[in-house]
XYZ file of C-alpha atoms in Angstrom:
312
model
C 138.272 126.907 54.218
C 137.574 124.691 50.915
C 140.846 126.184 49.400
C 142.775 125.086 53.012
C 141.155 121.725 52.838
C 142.488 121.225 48.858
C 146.020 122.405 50.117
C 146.062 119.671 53.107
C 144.916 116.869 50.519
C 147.668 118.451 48.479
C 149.942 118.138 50.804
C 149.550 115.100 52.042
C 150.022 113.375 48.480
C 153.195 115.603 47.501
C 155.200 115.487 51.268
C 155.929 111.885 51.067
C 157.443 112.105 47.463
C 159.476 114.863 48.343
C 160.389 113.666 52.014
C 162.461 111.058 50.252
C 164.780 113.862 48.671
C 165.456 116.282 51.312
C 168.288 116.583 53.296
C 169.673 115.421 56.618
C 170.673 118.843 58.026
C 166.727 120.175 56.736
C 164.263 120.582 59.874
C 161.741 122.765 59.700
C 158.323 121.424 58.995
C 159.100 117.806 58.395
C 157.630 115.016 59.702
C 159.376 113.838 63.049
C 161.296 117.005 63.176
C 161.474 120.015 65.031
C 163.364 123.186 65.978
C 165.040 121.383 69.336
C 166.324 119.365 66.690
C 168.042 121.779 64.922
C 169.142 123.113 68.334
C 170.784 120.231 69.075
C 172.704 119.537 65.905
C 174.121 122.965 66.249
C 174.873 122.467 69.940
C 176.982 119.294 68.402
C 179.204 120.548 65.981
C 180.356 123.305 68.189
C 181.181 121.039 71.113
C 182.944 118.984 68.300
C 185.148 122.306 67.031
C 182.916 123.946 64.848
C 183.631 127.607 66.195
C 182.911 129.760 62.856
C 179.505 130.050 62.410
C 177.652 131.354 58.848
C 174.949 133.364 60.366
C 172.833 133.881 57.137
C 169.640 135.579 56.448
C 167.148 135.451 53.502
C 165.660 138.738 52.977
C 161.955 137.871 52.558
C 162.748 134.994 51.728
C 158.506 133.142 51.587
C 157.499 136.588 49.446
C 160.517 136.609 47.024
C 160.287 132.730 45.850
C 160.050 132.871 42.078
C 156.997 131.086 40.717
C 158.057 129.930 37.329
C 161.454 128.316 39.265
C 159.542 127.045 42.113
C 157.650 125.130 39.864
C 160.024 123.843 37.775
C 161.523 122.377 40.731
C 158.111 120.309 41.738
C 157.732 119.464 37.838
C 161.295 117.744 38.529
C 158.946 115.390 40.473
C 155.408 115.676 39.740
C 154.154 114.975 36.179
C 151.166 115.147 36.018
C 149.890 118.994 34.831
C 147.087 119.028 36.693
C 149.019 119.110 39.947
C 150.935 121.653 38.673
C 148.014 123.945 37.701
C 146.734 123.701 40.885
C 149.937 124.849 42.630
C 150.153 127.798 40.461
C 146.606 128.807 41.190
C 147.417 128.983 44.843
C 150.607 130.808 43.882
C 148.457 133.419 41.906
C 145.901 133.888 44.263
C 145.016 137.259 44.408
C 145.893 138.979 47.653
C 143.330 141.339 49.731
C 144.861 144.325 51.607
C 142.652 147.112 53.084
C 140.424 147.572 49.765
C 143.558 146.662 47.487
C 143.526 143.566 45.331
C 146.506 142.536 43.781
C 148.214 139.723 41.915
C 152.063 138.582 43.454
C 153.929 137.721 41.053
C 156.535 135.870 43.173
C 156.349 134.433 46.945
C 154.358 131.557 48.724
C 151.747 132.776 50.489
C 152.489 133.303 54.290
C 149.951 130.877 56.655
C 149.094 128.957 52.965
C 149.018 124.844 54.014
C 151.070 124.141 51.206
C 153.604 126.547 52.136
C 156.136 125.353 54.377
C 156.620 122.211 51.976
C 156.843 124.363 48.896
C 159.531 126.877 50.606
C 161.299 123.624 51.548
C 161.313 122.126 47.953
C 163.314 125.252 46.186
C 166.038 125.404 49.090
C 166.159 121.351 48.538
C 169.084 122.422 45.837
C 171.258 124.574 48.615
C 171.196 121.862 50.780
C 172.332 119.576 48.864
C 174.992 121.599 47.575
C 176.478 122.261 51.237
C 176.751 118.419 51.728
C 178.484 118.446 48.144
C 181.061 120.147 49.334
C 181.364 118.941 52.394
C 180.023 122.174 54.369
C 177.762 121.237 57.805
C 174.466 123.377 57.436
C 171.902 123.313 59.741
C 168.303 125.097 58.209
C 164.948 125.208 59.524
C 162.550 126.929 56.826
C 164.657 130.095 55.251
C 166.942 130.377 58.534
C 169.607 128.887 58.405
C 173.532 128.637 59.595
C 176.807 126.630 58.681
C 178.923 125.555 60.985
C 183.102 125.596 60.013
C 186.375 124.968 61.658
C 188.003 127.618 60.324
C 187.363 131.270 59.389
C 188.622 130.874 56.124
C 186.015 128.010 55.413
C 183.128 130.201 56.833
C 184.347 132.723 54.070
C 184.176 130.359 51.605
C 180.564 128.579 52.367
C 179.106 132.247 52.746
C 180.729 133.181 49.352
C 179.298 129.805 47.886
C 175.704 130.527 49.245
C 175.784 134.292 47.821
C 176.596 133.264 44.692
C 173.675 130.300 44.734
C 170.803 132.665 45.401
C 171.177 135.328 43.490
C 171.403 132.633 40.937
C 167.922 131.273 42.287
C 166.485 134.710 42.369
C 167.058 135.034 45.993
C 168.977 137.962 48.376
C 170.780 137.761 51.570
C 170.800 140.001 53.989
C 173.215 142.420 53.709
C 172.888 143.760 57.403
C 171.912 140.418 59.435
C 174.376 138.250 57.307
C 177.565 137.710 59.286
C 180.370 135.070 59.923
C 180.440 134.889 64.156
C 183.551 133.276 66.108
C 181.406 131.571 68.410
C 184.131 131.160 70.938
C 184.374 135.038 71.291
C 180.659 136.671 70.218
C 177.079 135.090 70.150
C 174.491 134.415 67.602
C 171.526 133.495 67.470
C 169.157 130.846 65.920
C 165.463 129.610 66.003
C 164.857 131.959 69.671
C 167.833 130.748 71.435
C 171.137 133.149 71.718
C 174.435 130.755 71.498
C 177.040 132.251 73.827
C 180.703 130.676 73.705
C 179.415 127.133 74.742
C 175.923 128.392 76.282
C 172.821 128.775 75.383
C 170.209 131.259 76.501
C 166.421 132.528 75.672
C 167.368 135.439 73.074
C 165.682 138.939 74.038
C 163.121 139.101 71.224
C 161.919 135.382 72.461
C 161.438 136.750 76.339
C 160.002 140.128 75.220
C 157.188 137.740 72.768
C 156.587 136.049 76.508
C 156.230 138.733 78.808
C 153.575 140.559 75.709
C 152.029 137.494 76.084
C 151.382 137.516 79.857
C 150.849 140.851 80.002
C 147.096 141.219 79.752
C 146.595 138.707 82.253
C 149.275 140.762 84.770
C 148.032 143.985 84.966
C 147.948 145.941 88.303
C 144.024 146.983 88.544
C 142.880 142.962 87.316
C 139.964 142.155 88.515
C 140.415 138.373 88.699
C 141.635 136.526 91.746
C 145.595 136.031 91.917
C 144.769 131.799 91.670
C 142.938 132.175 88.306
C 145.284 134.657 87.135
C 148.143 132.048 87.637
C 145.256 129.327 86.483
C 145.287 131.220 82.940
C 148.991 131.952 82.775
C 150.541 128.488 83.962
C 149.913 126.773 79.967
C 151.687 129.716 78.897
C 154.579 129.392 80.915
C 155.024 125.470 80.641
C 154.554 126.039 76.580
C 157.323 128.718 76.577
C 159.662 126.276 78.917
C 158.881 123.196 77.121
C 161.290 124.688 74.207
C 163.655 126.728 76.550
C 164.059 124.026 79.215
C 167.648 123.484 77.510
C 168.722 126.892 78.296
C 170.700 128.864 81.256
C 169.403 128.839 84.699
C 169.275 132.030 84.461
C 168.024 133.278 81.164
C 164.779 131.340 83.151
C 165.483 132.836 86.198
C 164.735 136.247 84.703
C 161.536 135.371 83.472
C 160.417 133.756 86.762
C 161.232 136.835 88.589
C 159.514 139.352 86.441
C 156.405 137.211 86.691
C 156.637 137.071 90.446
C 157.055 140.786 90.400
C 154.069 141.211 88.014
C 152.013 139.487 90.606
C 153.253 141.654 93.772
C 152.002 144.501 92.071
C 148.952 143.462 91.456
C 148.873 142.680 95.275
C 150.091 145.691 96.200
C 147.473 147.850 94.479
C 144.574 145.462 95.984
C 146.057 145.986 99.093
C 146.249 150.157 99.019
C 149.710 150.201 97.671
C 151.498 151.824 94.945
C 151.138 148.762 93.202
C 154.917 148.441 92.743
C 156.552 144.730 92.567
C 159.501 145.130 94.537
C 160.768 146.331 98.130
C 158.686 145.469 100.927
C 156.716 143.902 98.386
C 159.056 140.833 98.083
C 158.413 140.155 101.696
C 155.020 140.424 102.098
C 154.493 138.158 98.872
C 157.587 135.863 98.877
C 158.127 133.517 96.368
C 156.614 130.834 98.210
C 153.286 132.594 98.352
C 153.036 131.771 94.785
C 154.333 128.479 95.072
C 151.273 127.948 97.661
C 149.168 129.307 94.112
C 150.145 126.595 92.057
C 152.568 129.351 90.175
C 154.640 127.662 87.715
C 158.209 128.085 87.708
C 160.532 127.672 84.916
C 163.730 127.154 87.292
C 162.539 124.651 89.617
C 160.359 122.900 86.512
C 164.345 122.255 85.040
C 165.832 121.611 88.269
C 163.253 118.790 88.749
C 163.880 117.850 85.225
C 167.597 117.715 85.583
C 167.829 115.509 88.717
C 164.694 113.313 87.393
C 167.269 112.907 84.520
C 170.206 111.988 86.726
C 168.482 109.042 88.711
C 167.532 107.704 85.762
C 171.357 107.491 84.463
């Protein structure tokens, strides 16, 4: 907790000297910014023509940081050596796993408060260097993508970035590094899947929900079906609140495999087989759980989107 505490106070002196430096296309864990943000930059460029996308990944990237580097890079900014110590004697902090105590000799320590900043100062270079040359990057923490007009461009900014971190002690992916045509295949970034002009909830981000609901949703619950929905409704407008710019029916999905969650569970109470579907769509119709107070991601964006047009 004390060590936490010194790394917020930390924090809060070094972010605004740093803030000043960063880049434009930078937005993950900066003041004012978020990951819709980044969303929505992306979503720009390729409704402006930017179809080639630089789908890069840094291969551990917070555990792989060099120390002496990474600090080299905040002395380019902070003088005074105390500062410095102190960074370094988070950096060396040992790490406890199981009964095993060792030493890292490289990396910023995952869930550390000074972290996110730190990881942010030693990419501070790359981005810089893709506005140099004129190449439209769009990075939140260590993922990241560029966005070109032509494949031969994409080429040449993935080249350009390969050859920067292995410089900076750094290694891309060699398997989940790719150039994508985004007007013929998808990629993904920060849990949404961008799919020639549309954008949907990727798989891993739907699968993280549903584990989520899932102890809450089991067929033999105990708890009444209106505090079950009571306890799973935050968790639902949470997980729409950053997917509400998605597909109808990347939501739709979702929505639906709740509902069927919930017929089971009525099923079983009422002598079933405690199966979700067939004559249990009937009996239990969606509008049974509207009754509930059931939250529902489609009609939450539907009221959303025609709030939106009476307003323009």
């Amino acid at each position: 907790m004390t060590d936490r505490i010194v790394q917020g106070a930390l924090r809060h002196v070094l972010e605004p000297i740093f803030e000043k430096q960063f880049a434009r296309h930078s937005y993950g864990f900066r003041p004012g910014r978020g990951c819709l943000d980044a969303v929505r930059r992306v979503d720009g460029l390729l409704e402006a023509g930017y179809r080639y996308v630089v789908d890069a990944d840094l291969k551990s990237y917070f555990d792989t940081i060099p120390h002496d580097r990474l600090l080299q890079r905040v002395g380019e900014q902070v003088a005074d050596g105390r500062v410095l110590a102190l960074i370094e004697s988070f950096l060396n902090a040992k790490v406890l796993e199981g009964l095993n105590a060792w030493t890292p000799e490289a990396g910023a320590p995952q869930g550390a408060v000074l972290s996110p900043l730190l990881s942010n100062i030693y990419l501070n270079p790359l981005d810089h260097l893709m506005v140099q040359r004129g190449y439209e990057m769009v990075r939140y923490a260590d993922d990241f993508v560029i966005l070109c007009r032509s494949r031969e461009e994409a080429m040449a900014a993935l080249d350009l970035v390969r050859q920067w971190t292995a410089e900076a002690g750094l290694t891309l992916h060699p398997e989940k590094t790719r150039i994508a045509d985004a007007a013929e295949a998808s990629f993904e970034f920060l849990g949404y899947r961008f799919d020639k002009g549309r954008k949907w909830p990727r798989e891993k981000s739907k699968q993280k929900l549903r584990e989520n609901l899932k102890p809450y949703l089991k067929r033999t619950s105990g708890v009444s079906l209106k505090e079950t929905i009571a306890k799973i409704n935050p968790k639902l407008r949470g997980w729409y609140g950053y997917f509400k710019h998605a597909e109808r029916g990347g939501l739709n999905d979702m929505d639906r495999w709740v509902r069927t969650r919930l017929r089971a569970i009525q099923s079983k109470r009422h002598g079933g087989k405690g199966k979700g579907r067939g004559d249990a769509q009937v009996k239990w119709p969606n509008a049974f759980f509207a009754r509930l107070g059931l939250f529902s991601l489609v009609e939450a964006q539907i009221a959303a989107r025609q709030s939106m047009k009476m307003v323009h």
